[in-house]
mmCIF file of C-alpha atoms in Angstrom:
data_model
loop_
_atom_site.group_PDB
_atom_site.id
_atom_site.type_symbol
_atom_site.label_atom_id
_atom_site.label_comp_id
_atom_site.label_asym_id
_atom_site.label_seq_id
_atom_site.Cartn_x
_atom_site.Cartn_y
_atom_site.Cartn_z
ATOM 1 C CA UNK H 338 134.705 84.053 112.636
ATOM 2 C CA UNK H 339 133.813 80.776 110.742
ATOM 3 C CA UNK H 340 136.086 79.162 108.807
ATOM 4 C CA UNK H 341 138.955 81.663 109.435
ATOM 5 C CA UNK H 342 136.132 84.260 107.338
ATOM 6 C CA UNK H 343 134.784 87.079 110.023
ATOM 7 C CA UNK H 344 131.535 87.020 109.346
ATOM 8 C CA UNK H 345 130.044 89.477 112.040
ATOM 9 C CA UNK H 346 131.562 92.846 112.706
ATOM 10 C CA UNK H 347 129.515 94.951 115.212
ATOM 11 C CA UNK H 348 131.657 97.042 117.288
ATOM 12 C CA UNK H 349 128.811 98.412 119.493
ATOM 13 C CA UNK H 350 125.093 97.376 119.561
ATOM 14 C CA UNK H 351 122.764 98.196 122.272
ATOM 15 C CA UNK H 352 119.287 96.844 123.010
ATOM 16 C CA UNK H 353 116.542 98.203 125.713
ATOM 17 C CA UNK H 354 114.202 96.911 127.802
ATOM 18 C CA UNK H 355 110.788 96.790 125.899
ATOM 19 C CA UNK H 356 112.206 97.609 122.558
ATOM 20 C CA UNK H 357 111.249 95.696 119.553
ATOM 21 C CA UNK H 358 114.381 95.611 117.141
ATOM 22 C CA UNK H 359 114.281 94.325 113.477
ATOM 23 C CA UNK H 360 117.349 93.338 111.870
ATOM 24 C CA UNK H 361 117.027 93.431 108.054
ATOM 25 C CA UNK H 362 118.820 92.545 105.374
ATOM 26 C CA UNK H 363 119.203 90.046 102.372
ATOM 27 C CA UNK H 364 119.953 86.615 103.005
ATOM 28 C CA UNK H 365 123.692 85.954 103.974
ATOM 29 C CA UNK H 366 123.640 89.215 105.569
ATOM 30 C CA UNK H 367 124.828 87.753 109.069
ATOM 31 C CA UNK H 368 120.949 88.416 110.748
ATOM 32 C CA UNK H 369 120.531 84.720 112.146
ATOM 33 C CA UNK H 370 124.259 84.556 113.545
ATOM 34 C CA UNK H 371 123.968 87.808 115.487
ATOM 35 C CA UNK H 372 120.824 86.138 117.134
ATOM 36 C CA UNK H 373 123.033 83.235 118.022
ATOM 37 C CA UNK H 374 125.423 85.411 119.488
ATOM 38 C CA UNK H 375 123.202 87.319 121.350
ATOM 39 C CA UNK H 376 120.975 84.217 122.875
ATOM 40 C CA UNK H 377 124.444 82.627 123.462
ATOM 41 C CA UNK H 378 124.195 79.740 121.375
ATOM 42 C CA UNK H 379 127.286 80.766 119.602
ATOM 43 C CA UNK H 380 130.228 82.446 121.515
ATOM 44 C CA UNK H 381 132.081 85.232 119.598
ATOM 45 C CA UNK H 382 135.404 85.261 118.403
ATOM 46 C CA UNK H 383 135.933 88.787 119.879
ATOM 47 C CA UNK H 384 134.048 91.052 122.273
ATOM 48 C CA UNK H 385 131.585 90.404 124.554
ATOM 49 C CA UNK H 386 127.970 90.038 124.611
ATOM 50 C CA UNK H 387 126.243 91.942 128.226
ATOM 51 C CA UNK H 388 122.999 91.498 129.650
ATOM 52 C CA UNK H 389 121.844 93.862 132.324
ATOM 53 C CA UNK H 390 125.002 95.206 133.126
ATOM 54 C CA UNK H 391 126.799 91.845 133.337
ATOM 55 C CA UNK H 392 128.866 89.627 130.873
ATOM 56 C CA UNK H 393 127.343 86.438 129.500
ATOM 57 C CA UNK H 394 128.559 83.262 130.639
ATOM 58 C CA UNK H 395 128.798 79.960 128.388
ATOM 59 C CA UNK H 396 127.659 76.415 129.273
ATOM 60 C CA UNK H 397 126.670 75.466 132.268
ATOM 61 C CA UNK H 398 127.374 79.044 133.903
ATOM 62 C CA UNK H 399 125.171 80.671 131.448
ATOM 63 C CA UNK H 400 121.763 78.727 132.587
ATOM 64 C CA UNK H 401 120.489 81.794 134.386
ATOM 65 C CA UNK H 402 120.641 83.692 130.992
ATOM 66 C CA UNK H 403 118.894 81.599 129.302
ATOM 67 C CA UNK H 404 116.309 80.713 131.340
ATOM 68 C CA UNK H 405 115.753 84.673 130.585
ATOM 69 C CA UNK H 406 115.307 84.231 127.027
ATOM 70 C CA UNK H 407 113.388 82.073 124.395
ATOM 71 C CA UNK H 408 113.769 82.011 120.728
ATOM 72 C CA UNK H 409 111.806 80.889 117.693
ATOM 73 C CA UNK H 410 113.624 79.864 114.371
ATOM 74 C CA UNK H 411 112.167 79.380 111.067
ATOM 75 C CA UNK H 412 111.311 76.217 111.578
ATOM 76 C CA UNK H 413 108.484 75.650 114.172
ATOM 77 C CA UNK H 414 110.690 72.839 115.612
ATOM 78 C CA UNK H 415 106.939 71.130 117.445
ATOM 79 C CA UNK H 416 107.828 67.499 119.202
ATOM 80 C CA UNK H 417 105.581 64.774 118.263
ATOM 81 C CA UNK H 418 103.267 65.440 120.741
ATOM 82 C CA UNK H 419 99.949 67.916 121.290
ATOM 83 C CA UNK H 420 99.723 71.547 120.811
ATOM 84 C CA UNK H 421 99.256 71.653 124.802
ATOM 85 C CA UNK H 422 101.906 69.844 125.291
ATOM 86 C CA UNK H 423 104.334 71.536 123.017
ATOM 87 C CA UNK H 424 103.965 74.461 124.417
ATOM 88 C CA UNK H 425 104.163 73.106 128.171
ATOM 89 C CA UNK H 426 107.149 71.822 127.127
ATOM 90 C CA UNK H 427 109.651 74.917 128.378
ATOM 91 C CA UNK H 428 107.432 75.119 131.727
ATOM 92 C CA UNK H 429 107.931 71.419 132.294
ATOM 93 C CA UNK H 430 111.792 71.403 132.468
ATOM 94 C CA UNK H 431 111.791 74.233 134.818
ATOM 95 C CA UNK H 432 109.324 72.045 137.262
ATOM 96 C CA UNK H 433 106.035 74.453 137.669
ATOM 97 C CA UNK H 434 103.699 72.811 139.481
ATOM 98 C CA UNK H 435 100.586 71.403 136.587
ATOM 99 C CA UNK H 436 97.884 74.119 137.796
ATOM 100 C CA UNK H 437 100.564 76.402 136.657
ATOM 101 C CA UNK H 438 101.546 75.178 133.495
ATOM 102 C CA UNK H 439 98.119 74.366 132.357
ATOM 103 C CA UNK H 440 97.277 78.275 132.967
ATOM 104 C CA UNK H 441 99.942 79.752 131.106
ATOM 105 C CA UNK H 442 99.272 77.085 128.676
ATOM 106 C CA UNK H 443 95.751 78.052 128.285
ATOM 107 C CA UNK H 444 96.855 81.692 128.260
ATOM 108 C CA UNK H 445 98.646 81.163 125.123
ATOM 109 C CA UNK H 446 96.968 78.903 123.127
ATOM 110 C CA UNK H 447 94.515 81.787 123.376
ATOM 111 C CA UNK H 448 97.177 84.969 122.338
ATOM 112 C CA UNK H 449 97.722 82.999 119.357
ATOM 113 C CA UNK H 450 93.903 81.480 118.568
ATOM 114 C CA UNK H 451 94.668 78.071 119.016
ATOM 115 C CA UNK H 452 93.015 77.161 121.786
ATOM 116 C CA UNK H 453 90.626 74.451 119.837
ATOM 117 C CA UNK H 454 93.780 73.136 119.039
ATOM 118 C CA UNK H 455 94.776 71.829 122.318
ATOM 119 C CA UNK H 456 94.415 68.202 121.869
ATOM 120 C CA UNK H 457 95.391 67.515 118.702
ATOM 121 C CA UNK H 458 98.824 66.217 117.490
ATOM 122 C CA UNK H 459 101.219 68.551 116.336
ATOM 123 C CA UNK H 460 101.777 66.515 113.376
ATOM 124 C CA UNK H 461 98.273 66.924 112.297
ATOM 125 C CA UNK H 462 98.247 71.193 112.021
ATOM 126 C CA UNK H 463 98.793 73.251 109.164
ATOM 127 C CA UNK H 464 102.005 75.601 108.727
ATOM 128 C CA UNK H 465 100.361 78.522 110.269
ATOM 129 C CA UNK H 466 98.652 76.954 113.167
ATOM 130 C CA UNK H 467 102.733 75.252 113.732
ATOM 131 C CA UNK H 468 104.142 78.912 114.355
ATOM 132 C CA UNK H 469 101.554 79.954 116.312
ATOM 133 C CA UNK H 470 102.408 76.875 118.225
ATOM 134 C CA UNK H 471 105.773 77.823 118.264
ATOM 135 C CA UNK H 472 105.404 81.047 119.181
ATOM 136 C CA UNK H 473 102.958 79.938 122.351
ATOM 137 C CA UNK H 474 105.400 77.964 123.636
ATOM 138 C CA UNK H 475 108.130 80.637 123.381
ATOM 139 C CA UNK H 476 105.570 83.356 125.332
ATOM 140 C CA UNK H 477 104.303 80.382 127.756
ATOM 141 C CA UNK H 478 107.673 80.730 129.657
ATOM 142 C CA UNK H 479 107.206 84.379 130.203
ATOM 143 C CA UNK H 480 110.801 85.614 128.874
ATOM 144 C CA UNK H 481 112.443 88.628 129.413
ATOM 145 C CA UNK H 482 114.214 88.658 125.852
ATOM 146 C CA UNK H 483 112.600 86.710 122.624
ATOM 147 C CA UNK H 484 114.742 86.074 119.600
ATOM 148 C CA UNK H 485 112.633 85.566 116.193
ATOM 149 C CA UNK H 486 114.412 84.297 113.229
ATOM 150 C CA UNK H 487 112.350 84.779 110.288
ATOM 151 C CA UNK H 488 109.065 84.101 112.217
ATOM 152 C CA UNK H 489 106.519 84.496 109.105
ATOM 153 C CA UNK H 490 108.486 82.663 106.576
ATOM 154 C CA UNK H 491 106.635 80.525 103.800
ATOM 155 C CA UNK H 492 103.428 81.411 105.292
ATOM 156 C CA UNK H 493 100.654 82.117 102.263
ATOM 157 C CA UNK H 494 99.452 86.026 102.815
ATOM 158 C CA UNK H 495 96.295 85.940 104.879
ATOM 159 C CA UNK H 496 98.136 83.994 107.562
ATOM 160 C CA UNK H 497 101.143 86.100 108.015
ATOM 161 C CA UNK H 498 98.863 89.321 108.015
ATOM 162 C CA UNK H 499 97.240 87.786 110.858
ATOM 163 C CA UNK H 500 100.301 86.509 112.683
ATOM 164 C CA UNK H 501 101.907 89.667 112.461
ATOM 165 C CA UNK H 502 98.951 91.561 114.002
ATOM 166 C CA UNK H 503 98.843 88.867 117.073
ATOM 167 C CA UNK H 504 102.693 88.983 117.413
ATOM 168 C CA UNK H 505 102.369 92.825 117.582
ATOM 169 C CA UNK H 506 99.396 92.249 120.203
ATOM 170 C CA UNK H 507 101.373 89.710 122.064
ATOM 171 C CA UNK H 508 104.902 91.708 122.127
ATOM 172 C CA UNK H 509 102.816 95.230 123.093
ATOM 173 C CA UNK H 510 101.208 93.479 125.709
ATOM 174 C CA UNK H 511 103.560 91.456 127.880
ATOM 175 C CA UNK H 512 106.260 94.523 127.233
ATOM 176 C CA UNK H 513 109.243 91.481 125.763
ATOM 177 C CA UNK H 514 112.078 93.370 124.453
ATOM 178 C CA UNK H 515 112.326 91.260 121.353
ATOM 179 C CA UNK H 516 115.152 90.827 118.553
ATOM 180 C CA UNK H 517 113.620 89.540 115.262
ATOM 181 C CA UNK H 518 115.229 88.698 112.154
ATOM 182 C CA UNK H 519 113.651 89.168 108.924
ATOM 183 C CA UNK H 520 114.211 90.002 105.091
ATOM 184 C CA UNK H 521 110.992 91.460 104.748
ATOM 185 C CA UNK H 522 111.040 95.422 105.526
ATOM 186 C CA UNK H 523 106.489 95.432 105.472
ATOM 187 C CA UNK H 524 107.213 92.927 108.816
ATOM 188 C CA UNK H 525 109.795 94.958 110.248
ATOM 189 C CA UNK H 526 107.992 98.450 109.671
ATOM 190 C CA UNK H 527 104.913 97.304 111.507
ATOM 191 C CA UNK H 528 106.141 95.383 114.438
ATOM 192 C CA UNK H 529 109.024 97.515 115.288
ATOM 193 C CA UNK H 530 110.358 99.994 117.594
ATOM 194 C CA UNK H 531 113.602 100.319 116.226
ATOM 195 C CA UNK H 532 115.266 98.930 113.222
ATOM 196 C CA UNK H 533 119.242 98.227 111.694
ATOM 197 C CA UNK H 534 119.761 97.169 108.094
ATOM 198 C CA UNK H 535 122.234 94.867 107.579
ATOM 199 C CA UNK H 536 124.951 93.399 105.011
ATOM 200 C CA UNK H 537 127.665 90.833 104.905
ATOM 201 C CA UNK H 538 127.993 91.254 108.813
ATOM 202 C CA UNK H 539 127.689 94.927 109.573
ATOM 203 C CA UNK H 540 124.654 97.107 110.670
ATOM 204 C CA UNK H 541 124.732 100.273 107.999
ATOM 205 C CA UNK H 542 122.368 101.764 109.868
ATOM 206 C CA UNK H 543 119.773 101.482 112.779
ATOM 207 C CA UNK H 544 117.432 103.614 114.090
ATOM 208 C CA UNK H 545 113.507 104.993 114.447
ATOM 209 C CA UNK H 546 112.025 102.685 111.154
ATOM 210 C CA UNK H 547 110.041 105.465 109.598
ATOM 211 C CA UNK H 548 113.116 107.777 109.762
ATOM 212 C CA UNK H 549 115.060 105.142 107.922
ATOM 213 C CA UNK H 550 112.671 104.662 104.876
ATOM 214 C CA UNK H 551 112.522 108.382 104.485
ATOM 215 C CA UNK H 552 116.155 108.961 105.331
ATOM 216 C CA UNK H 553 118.636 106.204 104.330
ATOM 217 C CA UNK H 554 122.291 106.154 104.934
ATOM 218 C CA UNK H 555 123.596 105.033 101.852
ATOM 219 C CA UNK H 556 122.158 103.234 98.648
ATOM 220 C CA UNK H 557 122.231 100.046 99.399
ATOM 221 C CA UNK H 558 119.639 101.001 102.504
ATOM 222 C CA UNK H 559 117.978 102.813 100.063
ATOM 223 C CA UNK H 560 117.804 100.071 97.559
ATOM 224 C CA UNK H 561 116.535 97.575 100.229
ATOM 225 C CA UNK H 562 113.727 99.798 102.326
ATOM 226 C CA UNK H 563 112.117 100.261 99.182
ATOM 227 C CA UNK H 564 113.179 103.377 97.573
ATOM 228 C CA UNK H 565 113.620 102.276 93.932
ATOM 229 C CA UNK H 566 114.298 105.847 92.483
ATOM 230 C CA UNK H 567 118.246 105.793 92.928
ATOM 231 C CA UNK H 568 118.867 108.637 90.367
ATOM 232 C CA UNK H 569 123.030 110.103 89.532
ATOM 233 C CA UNK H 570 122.589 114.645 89.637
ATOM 234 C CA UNK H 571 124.864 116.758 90.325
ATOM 235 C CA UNK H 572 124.524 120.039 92.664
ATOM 236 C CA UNK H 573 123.767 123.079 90.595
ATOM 237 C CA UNK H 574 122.834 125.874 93.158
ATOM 238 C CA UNK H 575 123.254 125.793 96.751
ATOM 239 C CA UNK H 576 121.825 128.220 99.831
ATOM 240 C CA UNK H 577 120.488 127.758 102.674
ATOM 241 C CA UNK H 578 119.119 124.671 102.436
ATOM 242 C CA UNK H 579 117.962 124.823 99.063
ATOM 243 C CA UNK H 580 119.254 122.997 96.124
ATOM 244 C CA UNK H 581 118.491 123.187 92.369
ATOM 245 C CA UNK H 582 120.109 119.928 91.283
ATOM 246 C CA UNK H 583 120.700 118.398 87.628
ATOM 247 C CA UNK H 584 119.658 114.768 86.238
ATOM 248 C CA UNK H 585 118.345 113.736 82.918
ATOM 249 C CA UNK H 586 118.383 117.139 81.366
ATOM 250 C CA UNK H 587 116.104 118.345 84.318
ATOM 251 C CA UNK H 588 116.941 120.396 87.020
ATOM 252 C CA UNK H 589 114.503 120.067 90.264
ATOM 253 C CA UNK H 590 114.538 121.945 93.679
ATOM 254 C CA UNK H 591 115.303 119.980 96.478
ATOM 255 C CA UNK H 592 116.312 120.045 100.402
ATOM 256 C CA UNK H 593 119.360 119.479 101.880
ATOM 257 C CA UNK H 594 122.820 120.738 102.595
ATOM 258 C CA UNK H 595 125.494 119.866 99.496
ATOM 259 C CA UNK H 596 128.336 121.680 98.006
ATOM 260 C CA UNK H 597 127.625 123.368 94.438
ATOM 261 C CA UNK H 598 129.473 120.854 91.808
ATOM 262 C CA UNK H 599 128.886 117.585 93.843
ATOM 263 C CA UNK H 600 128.124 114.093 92.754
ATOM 264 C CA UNK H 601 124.754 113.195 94.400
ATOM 265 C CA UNK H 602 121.932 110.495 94.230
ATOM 266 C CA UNK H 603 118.957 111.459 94.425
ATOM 267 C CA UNK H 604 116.702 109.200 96.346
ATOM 268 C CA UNK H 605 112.735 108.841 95.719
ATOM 269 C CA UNK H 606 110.061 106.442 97.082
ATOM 270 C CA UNK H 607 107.742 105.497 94.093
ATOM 271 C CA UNK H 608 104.660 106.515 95.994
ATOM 272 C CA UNK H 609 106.139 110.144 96.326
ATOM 273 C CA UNK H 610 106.091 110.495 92.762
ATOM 274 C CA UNK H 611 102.669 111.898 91.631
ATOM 275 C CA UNK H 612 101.153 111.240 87.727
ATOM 276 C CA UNK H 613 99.219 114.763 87.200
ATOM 277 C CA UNK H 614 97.017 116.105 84.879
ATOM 278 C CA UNK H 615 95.841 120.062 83.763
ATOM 279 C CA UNK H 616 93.258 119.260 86.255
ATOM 280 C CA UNK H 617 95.138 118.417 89.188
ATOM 281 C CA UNK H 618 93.994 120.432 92.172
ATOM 282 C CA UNK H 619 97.201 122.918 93.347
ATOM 283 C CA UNK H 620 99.129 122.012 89.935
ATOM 284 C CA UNK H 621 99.997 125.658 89.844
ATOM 285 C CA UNK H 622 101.872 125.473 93.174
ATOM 286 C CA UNK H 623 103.385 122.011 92.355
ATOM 287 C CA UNK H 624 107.519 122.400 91.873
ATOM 288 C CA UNK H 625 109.212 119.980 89.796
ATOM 289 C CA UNK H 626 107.245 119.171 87.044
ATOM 290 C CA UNK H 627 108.346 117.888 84.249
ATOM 291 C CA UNK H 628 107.778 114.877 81.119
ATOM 292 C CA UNK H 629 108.587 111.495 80.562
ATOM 293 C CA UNK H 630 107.366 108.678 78.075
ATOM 294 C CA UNK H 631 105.395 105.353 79.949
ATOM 295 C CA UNK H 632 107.270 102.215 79.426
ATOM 296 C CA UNK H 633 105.341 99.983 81.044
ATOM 297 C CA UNK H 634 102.562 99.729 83.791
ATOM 298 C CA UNK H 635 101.274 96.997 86.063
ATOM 299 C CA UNK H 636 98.195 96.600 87.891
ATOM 300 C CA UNK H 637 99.083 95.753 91.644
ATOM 301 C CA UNK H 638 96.455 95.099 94.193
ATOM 302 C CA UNK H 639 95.615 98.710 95.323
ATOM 303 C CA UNK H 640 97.859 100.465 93.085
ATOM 304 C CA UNK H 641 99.134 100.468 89.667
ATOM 305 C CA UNK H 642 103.220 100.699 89.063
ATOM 306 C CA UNK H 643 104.289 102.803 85.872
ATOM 307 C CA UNK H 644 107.980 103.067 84.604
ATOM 308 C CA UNK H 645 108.408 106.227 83.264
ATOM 309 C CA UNK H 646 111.604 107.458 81.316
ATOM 310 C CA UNK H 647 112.482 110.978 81.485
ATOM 311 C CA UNK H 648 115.956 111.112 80.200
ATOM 312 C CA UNK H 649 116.626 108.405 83.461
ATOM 313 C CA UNK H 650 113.908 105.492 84.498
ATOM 314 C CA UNK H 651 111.446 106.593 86.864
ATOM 315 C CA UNK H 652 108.908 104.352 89.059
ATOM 316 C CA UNK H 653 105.781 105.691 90.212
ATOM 317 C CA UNK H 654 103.039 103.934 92.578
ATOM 318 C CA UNK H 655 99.644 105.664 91.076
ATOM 319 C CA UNK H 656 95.903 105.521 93.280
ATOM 320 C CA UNK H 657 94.093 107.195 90.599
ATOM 321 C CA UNK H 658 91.148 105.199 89.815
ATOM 322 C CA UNK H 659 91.497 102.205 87.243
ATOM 323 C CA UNK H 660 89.190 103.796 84.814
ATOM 324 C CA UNK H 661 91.524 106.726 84.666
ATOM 325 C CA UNK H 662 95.372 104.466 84.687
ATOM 326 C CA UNK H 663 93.448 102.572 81.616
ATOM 327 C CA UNK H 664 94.064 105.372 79.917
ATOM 328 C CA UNK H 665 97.774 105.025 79.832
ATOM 329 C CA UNK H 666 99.709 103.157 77.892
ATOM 330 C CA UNK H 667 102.663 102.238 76.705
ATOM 331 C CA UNK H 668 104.369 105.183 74.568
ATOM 332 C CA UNK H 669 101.837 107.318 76.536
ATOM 333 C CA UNK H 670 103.453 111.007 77.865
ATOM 334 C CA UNK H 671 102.380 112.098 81.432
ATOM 335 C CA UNK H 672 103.546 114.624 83.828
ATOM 336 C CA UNK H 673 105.550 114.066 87.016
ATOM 337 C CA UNK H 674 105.766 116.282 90.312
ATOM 338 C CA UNK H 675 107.872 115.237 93.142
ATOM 339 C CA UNK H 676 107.824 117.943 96.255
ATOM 340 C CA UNK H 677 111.378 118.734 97.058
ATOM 341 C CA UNK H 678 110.274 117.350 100.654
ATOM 342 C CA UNK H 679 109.868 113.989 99.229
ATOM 343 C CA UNK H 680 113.602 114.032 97.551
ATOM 344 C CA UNK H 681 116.425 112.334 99.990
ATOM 345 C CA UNK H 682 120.039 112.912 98.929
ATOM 346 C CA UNK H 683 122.616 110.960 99.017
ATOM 347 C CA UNK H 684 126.594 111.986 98.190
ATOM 348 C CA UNK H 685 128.761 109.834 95.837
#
């Protein structure tokens, strides 16, 4: 609790050697406290944090657990000193002897590409080369746990597409268990081994990260892995697995198990939607086809977005070539399939 407000609620939570967890959520969502909690710079109100079996201990009493562990905020946090001796820093204060330290140092100024870096002045390095820095010195001490708190924050796009793939690299390689905090769900899908979504304290799910994106617990996971199709129907037929549900005027087949009659949301990841034509290879096999008007369409990098409205707003991700998304245009009708596969449901 802060402030007589509880601001964490996790009644169980369980983390495993070697695992990579991501904690998502939006900011305020209580991501960077439960690292505190669990690194034991902040003791909680109630319950009890374990590590191997054994309760935590606070102040003094806890220096064996956290001379297990090493964490990197947001900040790179570098003293005013050199990149070799920032990240000798954490092997210093636990007295290795200097043909020690200046291996492991060595070690991970190369993980992280830095090496030429060595000698210079951390005052004198750009934002990217200061988290690799960071991150070094956090690997130099050879943890057993590593708490990230928004590790690739503010960094332009080449440089956290880089980072990300030497994190990975790093993590995969020494076999850390690792706890990172993030907002960002790309980061979280490619460097994890399990993932929770969180919100104003509480985990609304965790689990196997590809399994959440396709399978989300409730809207708001829904709504923050990505899925921006959130669409009210109603069950119209129901057997065996099988639905025929209602939105818009439409009705489309769909998988699950739900009562005839019942309120549902139907949930739909803009790259399962799929803008076809009379020429479409299959379209005679394709289920769930129906119309909609183009309201507006924007070029992405590899893709183009197109808002469709069909009686409710749609969002598709199209790869068809540019010459051929040219073509559409505002005002413009198209045809929609979405497999009954690609349809997650929700009840309301």
């Amino acid at each position: 609790m802060r402030d007589g407000r509880t601001v964490l609620e996790i009644p169980d939570l369980q983390i495993h050697p070697g695992e990579i967890v991501s904690v998502i959520g939006p900011n305020g969502a209580g991501k960077t406290t439960l690292l505190l909690i669990l690194s034991s710079v902040l003791r909680p109100t109630r319950g009890r944090v374990f590590y191997r079996g054994s309760p935590i201990s606070y102040g003094r009493a806890g220096l064996q657990y956290r001379r297990q562990q090493a964490m990197v905020f947001q900040e790179p946090l570098l003293f005013n000193a050199t990149v070799f001796d920032n990240v000798a820093s954490g092997l210093k204060l636990r007295g290795l002897a200097k043909d020690t330290i200046r291996g492991l140092v060595m070690e991970n100024l190369a993980r992280f590409g830095i090496s030429h870096l060595s000698g210079r002045s951390a005052r004198n390095i750009s934002g990217g080369e200061a988290r690799r820095t960071s991150l070094a010195r956090a690997m130099a001490i050879q943890p057993q746990v590593l708490f990230l708190d928004e590790p690739f924050a503010a960094l332009d796009a080449p440089s956290r597409e880089t980072l990300i793939e030497d994190l990975g690299r790093a993590l995969k390689e020494s076999g850390i268990t690792a706890v990172i905090a993030t907002h960002d769900r790309t980061e979280a899908m490619r460097l994890s081994t399990r993932m929770a979504v969180m919100d104003a304290g509480r985990i609304l799910q965790i689990g196997d990260p590809d399994f959440i994106f396709k399978h989300p617990a409730s809207e708001f996971v829904a709504g923050f892995v990505g899925i921006e199709n959130l669409i009210p129907a109603h069950v119209v037929r129901a057997e065996n697995g099988r639905l025929v549900v209602e939105a818009g005027g439409w009705q489309l087949e769909a998988e699950g198990r739900f009562p005839a009659g019942g309120t549902v949301t139907l949930c739909i990841r803009p790259e399962h939607l799929q803008i076809i034509t009379p020429s479409t290879p299959g379209i005679q096999h394709v289920v769930n086809i129906f119309r909609g008007r183009i309201v507006k369409k924007t070029p992405l990098e590899h893709v183009t977005k197109v808002q469709i409205d069909c009686g409710f707003p749609l969002i598709a991700l199209s790869t068809a070539p540019m010459d051929v998304t040219r073509t559409w245009s505002p005002g413009d009708t198209v045809s929609i399939a979405i497999p009954p596969a690609c349809i997650h449901i929700i009840a309301r």
